[in-house]
Coordinates of C-alpha atoms and ligand atoms in Angstrom, one line a residue:
M1 CA -223.2 89.6 70.0
K2 CA -222.4 92.8 68.2
Q3 CA -225.1 95.3 68.8
L4 CA -226.4 97.0 65.7
K5 CA -226.5 100.7 65.9
R6 CA -229.7 102.3 64.7
P7 CA -228.8 104.4 61.6
K8 CA -229.0 108.1 62.2
T9 CA -231.7 109.7 60.0
V10 CA -231.5 113.2 58.5
Y11 CA -233.9 115.1 56.3
V12 CA -232.3 116.1 53.0
C13 CA -233.7 118.7 50.6
Q14 CA -234.1 117.1 47.2
K15 CA -233.5 120.5 45.6
C16 CA -230.4 122.0 47.2
G17 CA -229.1 118.9 49.0
S18 CA -228.9 120.5 52.5
A19 CA -229.6 118.3 55.5
C20 CA -231.8 119.1 58.5
P21 CA -231.9 117.1 61.8
R22 CA -235.7 117.1 61.9
W23 CA -238.5 117.4 59.3
V24 CA -239.7 120.8 58.4
G25 CA -242.1 121.8 55.7
R26 CA -239.8 124.4 54.2
C27 CA -236.1 124.0 53.4
P28 CA -234.2 126.5 55.6
E29 CA -231.5 126.7 53.0
C30 CA -233.3 127.2 49.7
G31 CA -236.7 128.1 50.9
E32 CA -238.5 125.5 48.8
W33 CA -241.6 123.8 50.3
G34 CA -242.1 120.1 50.7
T35 CA -238.7 119.0 49.4
L36 CA -237.3 117.4 52.5
V37 CA -237.1 113.6 52.4
E38 CA -236.0 111.3 55.2
E39 CA -232.6 109.7 54.5
V40 CA -230.0 107.9 56.5
A41 CA -226.8 109.8 57.3
T42 CA -223.7 108.4 55.6
P43 CA -222.0 105.9 58.0
Q44 CA -218.9 107.4 59.5
E45 CA -216.5 104.6 58.4
Q46 CA -217.4 105.4 54.7
K47 CA -216.7 109.1 55.1
T48 CA -213.2 108.4 56.3
K49 CA -212.4 105.8 53.6
P50 CA -209.1 106.9 52.0
F51 CA -209.4 108.1 48.5
L52 CA -206.9 106.7 46.0
G53 CA -205.0 104.7 48.6
G54 CA -204.2 107.6 51.1
D55 CA -200.5 107.9 50.4
K56 CA -198.3 110.2 52.6
P57 CA -197.3 113.6 51.2
I58 CA -194.3 113.6 48.9
P59 CA -192.6 116.5 46.9
I60 CA -194.4 117.1 43.7
T61 CA -191.1 116.6 41.8
Q62 CA -191.1 113.0 42.9
V63 CA -194.5 112.2 41.6
K64 CA -194.2 109.9 38.7
N65 CA -195.3 111.3 35.4
L66 CA -198.3 109.5 34.1
T67 CA -198.2 109.4 30.3
T68 CA -201.2 111.6 29.6
A69 CA -202.9 108.8 27.8
R70 CA -206.2 109.7 26.2
L71 CA -208.7 107.4 24.7
V72 CA -209.3 108.9 21.3
T73 CA -212.8 107.9 19.9
G74 CA -212.4 109.2 16.4
I75 CA -215.7 111.1 16.8
Q76 CA -214.0 114.5 16.2
E77 CA -216.7 116.6 17.7
F78 CA -216.6 114.6 20.9
D79 CA -212.8 114.4 21.1
R80 CA -212.4 118.2 20.7
I81 CA -214.8 118.9 23.5
M82 CA -212.8 116.5 25.7
G83 CA -209.6 118.3 24.9
G84 CA -208.3 115.6 22.6
G85 CA -210.0 112.4 23.9
I86 CA -211.0 110.8 27.2
V87 CA -208.2 111.0 29.8
V88 CA -207.5 107.5 31.1
G89 CA -208.9 107.2 34.6
S90 CA -211.1 110.3 34.4
T91 CA -214.8 110.6 35.2
I92 CA -217.3 112.2 32.9
L93 CA -220.8 113.2 33.7
I94 CA -223.2 113.7 30.9
G95 CA -226.6 115.3 31.4
G96 CA -229.5 116.0 29.2
D97 CA -233.3 116.1 28.7
P98 CA -235.2 112.8 28.5
G99 CA -235.0 111.3 25.0
I100 CA -232.4 113.7 23.7
G101 CA -230.0 110.9 22.8
K102 CA -227.7 110.3 25.8
S103 CA -227.8 106.5 25.5
T104 CA -227.3 106.8 21.8
I105 CA -224.2 108.9 22.0
V106 CA -222.5 106.9 24.7
L107 CA -223.2 103.7 22.8
Q108 CA -221.6 105.2 19.7
I109 CA -218.6 106.3 21.8
S110 CA -218.3 102.8 23.2
H111 CA -218.4 101.4 19.7
K112 CA -215.6 103.5 18.6
L113 CA -213.5 102.6 21.6
T114 CA -214.1 98.9 21.1
Q115 CA -212.8 99.3 17.5
S116 CA -209.5 100.4 19.1
N117 CA -209.5 97.1 21.0
L118 CA -210.6 98.5 24.3
K119 CA -213.0 96.7 26.6
V120 CA -216.2 98.6 27.4
L121 CA -218.7 97.8 30.2
Y122 CA -222.1 99.3 29.6
I123 CA -224.3 99.2 32.7
S124 CA -227.8 99.8 31.5
A125 CA -229.8 100.6 34.7
E126 CA -232.9 101.9 32.9
E127 CA -233.4 99.4 30.1
S128 CA -233.1 95.7 29.7
V129 CA -230.3 94.3 27.7
Y130 CA -232.8 93.5 24.9
Q131 CA -233.8 97.1 24.6
S132 CA -230.2 98.2 24.4
K133 CA -229.6 95.5 21.8
L134 CA -232.4 97.0 19.7
R135 CA -230.7 100.3 19.8
A136 CA -227.3 98.8 19.1
E137 CA -228.7 97.0 16.1
R138 CA -230.2 100.3 14.8
L139 CA -226.8 101.9 15.2
Q140 CA -225.1 98.9 13.6
I141 CA -223.0 98.2 16.6
D142 CA -221.7 94.7 17.2
S143 CA -218.4 94.0 19.0
D144 CA -217.5 91.3 21.5
N145 CA -215.5 93.9 23.4
L146 CA -218.7 95.7 24.4
L147 CA -220.1 94.0 27.5
I148 CA -223.6 94.9 28.5
A149 CA -225.4 94.3 31.8
S150 CA -228.7 95.5 33.1
E151 CA -227.9 96.1 36.8
T152 CA -228.7 98.7 39.4
N153 CA -226.9 97.5 42.5
I154 CA -223.6 99.2 43.1
E155 CA -222.0 96.3 44.8
V156 CA -222.8 94.0 41.9
I157 CA -221.6 96.7 39.4
S158 CA -218.3 97.1 41.4
A159 CA -217.8 93.3 41.3
Y160 CA -218.3 93.3 37.5
I161 CA -215.7 96.1 37.2
E162 CA -213.2 94.0 39.3
E163 CA -213.9 90.9 37.4
Y164 CA -214.0 92.0 33.8
K165 CA -211.4 94.8 34.1
P166 CA -212.8 97.1 31.4
D167 CA -211.0 100.2 30.0
F168 CA -214.2 102.2 30.0
V169 CA -217.3 101.9 32.1
I170 CA -220.7 103.6 31.4
I171 CA -223.5 103.9 34.0
D172 CA -226.8 104.7 32.3
S173 CA -228.0 106.4 34.5
I174 CA -226.6 107.4 37.9
Q175 CA -230.1 108.2 39.2
M176 CA -231.2 104.5 38.9
V177 CA -228.3 102.8 40.8
Y178 CA -228.3 102.3 44.5
R179 CA -226.2 101.1 47.4
T180 CA -227.9 98.6 49.7
E181 CA -226.5 100.0 52.9
I182 CA -228.4 103.3 52.3
P183 CA -232.1 102.6 52.8
T184 CA -233.5 105.3 50.5
A185 CA -234.9 105.0 47.0
P186 CA -232.6 105.4 44.0
G187 CA -232.4 108.9 42.7
T188 CA -232.4 110.6 46.2
V189 CA -229.6 113.0 46.9
T190 CA -227.8 110.6 49.3
Q191 CA -228.1 107.6 47.0
V192 CA -226.9 109.5 43.9
R193 CA -223.9 111.0 45.8
E194 CA -222.9 107.8 47.6
S195 CA -223.3 105.6 44.5
A196 CA -221.3 108.1 42.3
M197 CA -218.6 108.3 45.0
A198 CA -218.2 104.6 45.2
L199 CA -217.9 104.3 41.4
V200 CA -215.5 107.3 41.1
Y201 CA -213.2 106.0 43.8
L202 CA -213.1 102.5 42.4
C203 CA -212.5 103.6 38.8
K204 CA -209.8 106.2 39.8
R205 CA -208.0 103.6 41.8
K206 CA -208.0 101.2 38.9
G207 CA -207.3 103.8 36.2
I208 CA -210.5 103.1 34.4
S209 CA -212.4 105.8 32.6
L210 CA -215.9 106.2 33.8
M211 CA -218.9 107.9 32.2
L212 CA -222.0 108.6 34.2
I213 CA -225.3 109.6 32.6
G214 CA -227.4 112.0 34.6
H215 CA -230.9 113.2 34.4
V216 CA -231.7 116.9 34.4
T217 CA -234.3 118.8 36.4
K218 CA -237.1 120.9 34.9
E219 CA -234.8 123.9 35.2
G220 CA -232.2 122.1 33.1
A221 CA -229.6 121.5 35.8
L222 CA -228.3 118.1 36.6
A223 CA -230.6 116.3 39.1
G224 CA -229.1 115.2 42.4
P225 CA -226.6 116.8 44.6
R226 CA -224.4 119.7 43.4
T227 CA -221.4 117.8 44.7
L228 CA -221.9 115.3 41.8
E229 CA -220.4 118.0 39.5
H230 CA -217.5 118.5 41.8
M231 CA -216.7 114.8 42.1
V232 CA -216.2 114.3 38.4
D233 CA -213.5 115.6 36.0
T234 CA -215.7 116.6 33.1
V235 CA -219.3 117.7 33.0
L236 CA -221.0 117.7 29.6
Y237 CA -224.5 118.8 28.7
F238 CA -226.3 117.3 25.7
E239 CA -228.8 119.9 24.5
G240 CA -230.9 120.6 21.5
D241 CA -234.4 121.2 20.4
R242 CA -236.3 117.9 20.4
F243 CA -238.3 119.2 17.5
Q244 CA -235.2 119.6 15.4
S245 CA -232.7 116.9 14.6
F246 CA -229.5 118.6 15.6
R247 CA -228.0 118.3 19.1
I248 CA -225.3 120.3 20.8
L249 CA -222.8 118.7 23.2
R250 CA -221.3 121.3 25.5
A251 CA -218.6 121.1 28.1
V252 CA -219.4 123.1 31.2
K253 CA -216.5 121.8 33.3
N254 CA -213.3 120.1 32.1
R255 CA -210.2 119.4 34.2
F256 CA -208.3 118.4 31.1
G257 CA -209.4 120.8 28.4
S258 CA -211.1 124.0 27.6
T259 CA -214.8 124.6 28.4
N260 CA -217.0 126.6 26.1
E261 CA -216.3 124.1 23.3
I262 CA -219.3 122.6 21.6
G263 CA -219.8 119.6 19.4
I264 CA -222.7 119.6 16.9
F265 CA -224.4 116.4 15.9
E266 CA -227.5 115.5 13.9
M267 CA -229.9 112.8 15.0
K268 CA -230.5 110.3 12.2
N269 CA -231.9 106.9 12.0
E270 CA -228.4 105.3 12.1
G271 CA -227.6 107.4 15.2
L272 CA -225.9 110.7 15.8
E273 CA -223.8 112.0 12.9
E274 CA -221.2 114.8 13.2
V275 CA -222.2 118.0 11.4
A276 CA -219.6 118.9 8.9
N277 CA -220.7 122.4 8.1
P278 CA -222.4 123.7 11.3
S279 CA -222.6 127.4 10.2
E280 CA -225.4 126.4 7.8
L281 CA -227.5 125.2 10.7
F282 CA -227.7 128.6 12.4
I283 CA -228.6 130.6 9.5
A284 CA -232.3 130.5 8.6
Q285 CA -232.8 129.8 5.0
A286 CA -235.1 132.8 4.8
D287 CA -235.1 135.7 2.5
R288 CA -231.9 137.8 2.9
K289 CA -234.1 140.9 2.4
A290 CA -236.1 140.3 5.5
T291 CA -236.0 143.1 8.1
G292 CA -234.6 142.5 11.6
T293 CA -232.1 139.8 10.7
V294 CA -228.3 140.1 10.8
I295 CA -225.7 137.4 10.6
V296 CA -222.6 137.5 12.8
P297 CA -219.5 135.4 12.7
A298 CA -219.5 134.5 16.4
L299 CA -216.9 132.4 18.2
I300 CA -218.3 129.4 20.0
G301 CA -215.4 127.9 22.0
T302 CA -212.5 128.1 19.7
R303 CA -214.6 127.7 16.6
P304 CA -216.1 130.5 14.4
L305 CA -219.7 129.9 13.5
L306 CA -222.0 132.1 11.5
I307 CA -225.1 132.7 13.5
E308 CA -228.2 134.6 12.5
I309 CA -229.6 137.1 15.0
Q310 CA -233.2 138.0 14.6
A311 CA -235.0 140.9 16.3
L312 CA -238.6 142.1 16.3
T313 CA -239.9 145.4 17.8
S314 CA -243.6 146.1 18.1
R315 CA -245.6 148.8 19.8
S316 CA -246.1 147.9 23.5
Y317 CA -249.5 148.0 25.1
Y318 CA -248.2 147.8 28.6
A319 CA -246.8 150.4 30.9
T320 CA -243.5 148.5 31.1
P321 CA -242.5 147.3 27.6
S322 CA -241.6 143.6 27.2
R323 CA -238.0 142.5 26.5
R324 CA -237.4 138.9 25.6
V325 CA -234.2 137.1 24.5
S326 CA -233.4 133.6 23.5
G327 CA -229.8 132.6 23.0
I328 CA -228.5 136.1 23.8
D329 CA -227.5 137.5 27.2
F330 CA -230.4 139.6 28.6
N331 CA -228.2 142.2 30.3
R332 CA -226.1 142.7 27.2
M333 CA -229.3 143.3 25.2
A334 CA -230.6 145.8 27.8
M335 CA -227.3 147.7 27.5
I336 CA -227.5 147.8 23.7
L337 CA -231.1 149.1 23.9
A338 CA -229.9 151.8 26.3
V339 CA -227.1 152.9 23.9
L340 CA -229.5 153.0 21.0
E341 CA -231.9 155.1 23.0
R342 CA -229.4 157.6 24.5
R343 CA -226.7 157.8 21.8
L344 CA -228.8 157.5 18.7
G345 CA -232.1 158.8 20.0
V346 CA -234.2 155.8 19.0
P347 CA -237.3 155.8 21.2
L348 CA -237.4 152.1 22.1
G349 CA -239.2 152.9 25.4
S350 CA -242.6 152.4 23.7
Q351 CA -241.6 149.1 22.0
D352 CA -241.6 145.5 23.0
V353 CA -238.3 144.0 21.9
F354 CA -237.6 140.3 21.1
V355 CA -234.2 139.0 20.1
N356 CA -233.4 135.5 19.1
A357 CA -230.3 133.6 18.0
V358 CA -231.5 131.1 15.4
G359 CA -231.1 127.4 16.0
G360 CA -231.1 127.3 19.8
V361 CA -227.4 128.2 20.1
K362 CA -226.2 130.5 22.8
V363 CA -224.2 133.6 21.7
D364 CA -222.8 135.2 24.9
E365 CA -219.9 137.1 23.5
P366 CA -219.8 140.9 23.2
A367 CA -218.7 140.6 19.5
A368 CA -222.3 140.0 18.6
D369 CA -223.4 143.4 20.0
L370 CA -223.3 145.2 16.7
A371 CA -225.4 142.5 15.1
V372 CA -228.0 142.7 17.9
A373 CA -228.2 146.5 17.7
I374 CA -228.6 146.6 13.9
A375 CA -231.1 143.8 13.9
V376 CA -233.2 145.7 16.4
L377 CA -232.9 149.0 14.4
S378 CA -233.7 147.2 11.2
S379 CA -236.9 145.8 12.6
Y380 CA -237.8 149.2 14.1
K381 CA -237.2 151.1 10.9
N382 CA -238.6 148.2 8.8
K383 CA -235.6 148.3 6.5
P384 CA -233.4 145.3 5.7
V385 CA -229.6 145.4 6.2
Q386 CA -227.9 146.4 2.9
D387 CA -226.8 143.5 0.8
G388 CA -227.1 141.0 3.7
T389 CA -223.8 142.4 5.2
L390 CA -222.3 140.6 8.1
L391 CA -221.8 142.7 11.2
L392 CA -219.2 142.2 13.9
G393 CA -218.1 144.3 16.9
E394 CA -218.6 145.1 20.6
I395 CA -220.5 148.2 21.4
G396 CA -219.2 150.5 24.1
L397 CA -221.4 152.7 26.3
S398 CA -220.7 155.8 24.3
G399 CA -221.7 154.2 21.1
E400 CA -218.2 153.3 19.9
I401 CA -217.4 150.0 18.3
R402 CA -214.6 148.1 20.1
P403 CA -212.3 145.4 18.6
V404 CA -213.0 141.7 18.8
N405 CA -210.7 138.8 19.2
H406 CA -209.8 136.1 16.6
I407 CA -210.8 138.4 13.7
N408 CA -209.0 136.4 11.0
N409 CA -210.7 133.1 11.9
R410 CA -214.0 134.9 11.8
L411 CA -213.3 136.5 8.4
Q412 CA -212.2 133.2 7.0
E413 CA -215.4 131.4 8.0
S414 CA -217.4 134.3 6.5
A415 CA -215.6 134.1 3.2
R416 CA -215.8 130.3 3.2
L417 CA -219.6 130.4 3.3
G418 CA -219.7 132.9 0.4
F419 CA -220.5 136.1 2.1
K420 CA -219.4 139.2 0.2
K421 CA -219.4 142.0 2.7
I422 CA -218.6 142.5 6.4
V423 CA -218.4 145.4 8.8
I424 CA -215.6 145.0 11.4
P425 CA -214.3 147.3 14.2
A426 CA -211.8 149.9 12.9
D427 CA -209.3 148.9 15.6
N428 CA -209.2 145.4 14.1
N429 CA -207.6 146.7 10.9
K430 CA -204.1 146.0 12.1
R431 CA -202.7 142.5 11.4
L432 CA -205.7 141.7 9.2
L433 CA -205.3 138.7 6.8
K434 CA -207.9 139.6 4.2
P435 CA -209.5 136.5 2.7
E436 CA -210.4 136.5 -1.0
G437 CA -213.8 137.6 -2.2
I438 CA -215.0 139.5 0.8
T439 CA -215.3 143.3 1.1
I440 CA -214.3 144.6 4.5
I441 CA -215.7 147.8 5.8
S442 CA -214.3 149.1 9.1
S443 CA -216.0 151.5 11.4
S444 CA -215.6 152.8 14.9
S445 CA -219.0 154.3 15.5
L446 CA -222.4 152.7 15.8
Q447 CA -224.0 155.9 14.3
N448 CA -221.8 155.5 11.2
V449 CA -222.7 151.8 10.7
V450 CA -226.4 152.7 11.0
E451 CA -226.1 155.4 8.3
M452 CA -224.3 152.9 6.0
M453 CA -226.4 149.9 6.5
L454 CA -230.0 151.0 7.0
Ligands
ATP1 N1 -235.7 104.8 14.6 C1 -235.2 106.0 14.9 N2 -234.9 106.9 14.0 C2 -234.4 108.1 14.3 N3 -234.2 108.5 15.5 C3 -234.6 107.7 16.5 C4 -235.1 106.4 16.3 N4 -235.3 105.8 17.5 C5 -234.9 106.7 18.4 N5 -234.5 107.9 17.8 C6 -234.1 109.1 18.5 O1 -233.4 108.7 19.6 C7 -233.9 109.4 20.7 C8 -233.8 108.6 22.0 O2 -232.4 108.4 22.2 P1 -231.9 107.8 23.6 O3 -232.7 106.7 24.0 O4 -230.4 107.7 23.4 O5 -232.2 109.1 24.5 P2 -231.8 109.2 26.0 O6 -231.4 110.6 26.2 O7 -230.9 108.1 26.5 O8 -233.3 109.0 26.7 P3 -233.6 108.6 28.2 O9 -233.6 109.9 28.9 O10 -235.0 108.1 28.0 O11 -232.7 107.6 28.6 C9 -235.3 109.7 20.4 O12 -235.8 110.9 21.0 C10 -235.2 109.9 18.9 O13 -234.9 111.3 18.6
MG2 MG1 -231.2 106.6 27.9

């Protein structure tokens, strides 16, 4: 009789994923307390299982060209983030806060795919098929090509994939599925990694596109092992303020397209709708004569968006004044405050400074420097910016204004939304295509812009 080997146990940190041979109270890797959980080490035979058939090496010139087929969903915001559609056989991981609308968006994507006569298998591991049906009815989705099953066992799911041969598989969510040979609860580091690996291998071998939905931790990162992000081709984050109706889909990794792209949707009763005019979302409808607000034509991914930067300065009652940012890079703001203090002599050392990009969007490009600087000064001097002028430019350490990229796209978007005046860096004057109806002022010094605008 074959003797069963006792599985080797290890203790895996649920935060960083590192393994320890014995239990300790504090993870030696990340220093977190009480995060080690007993798990069974991956059986050796699984570790050595060949990925994608284990072919011998061949010259790259002899590798057959796959037609770079992409599944185009027709949801333009989504297709653009993916680099023109879902690459056939690729794996996508989509993470987001609870209730943000992950199941909704994947159901809508599935619906669009079924309309192109593709077969979609939706594995709902968190909800019963009746609950999913309720959502589908609300989203007006009905197609015989959309197969749905409420299942959590990876072996059964794999069998379904083999049997029904879908073009697209969705696992909602990866934290809820499990492999029977690993005796730990679903959602633990080992279970998530092994389950994902089994699915990724199977789908890659069969040329099926796979979408995994993942939970996020309190800190906003995808829950489970970091390796999960390495295993997949594309990582998307679905973000947004739950108190507002719009949602942002962001690519943080994409093997088949650019990252930094964002797609903007609005949550409605009938599901997520693409936002046709996103610039309007990020400009508060407030009084243009308010102090401390400046609009900048920023570039998010490849797309120009008008974003309002708001700043507030107030006298500090602490020895170290407070600096808070939201949607802006903290270090960038610290540098801008230092330039204002040293080059323009503004005594900000006694002021608490708060800077915010309206609408929960992240503006991390230096082209927004000038807008941040003038917003802070406008609040400090309690004077609004003249005529609601847009401001664009990177600030150098000596207080000079440096050129920005894609100037013409930014100008076009500004003119399209009806803005009449914009300050741009003087070095951007070459090769400028001036749109109709907007006055362009160019400047190369921060001091000069302050004198003109405030
Ligand atoms: N009748 C409705 N009208 C408008 N919006 C709704 C309606 N029902 C649900 N929603 C929206 O859908 C969201 C839930 O969507 P969904 O179930 O897709 O989220 P999820 O990210 O999959 O959540 P979970 O993490 O629980 O799986 C709700 O937060 C709400 O904003
Ligand atoms: Mg869900």
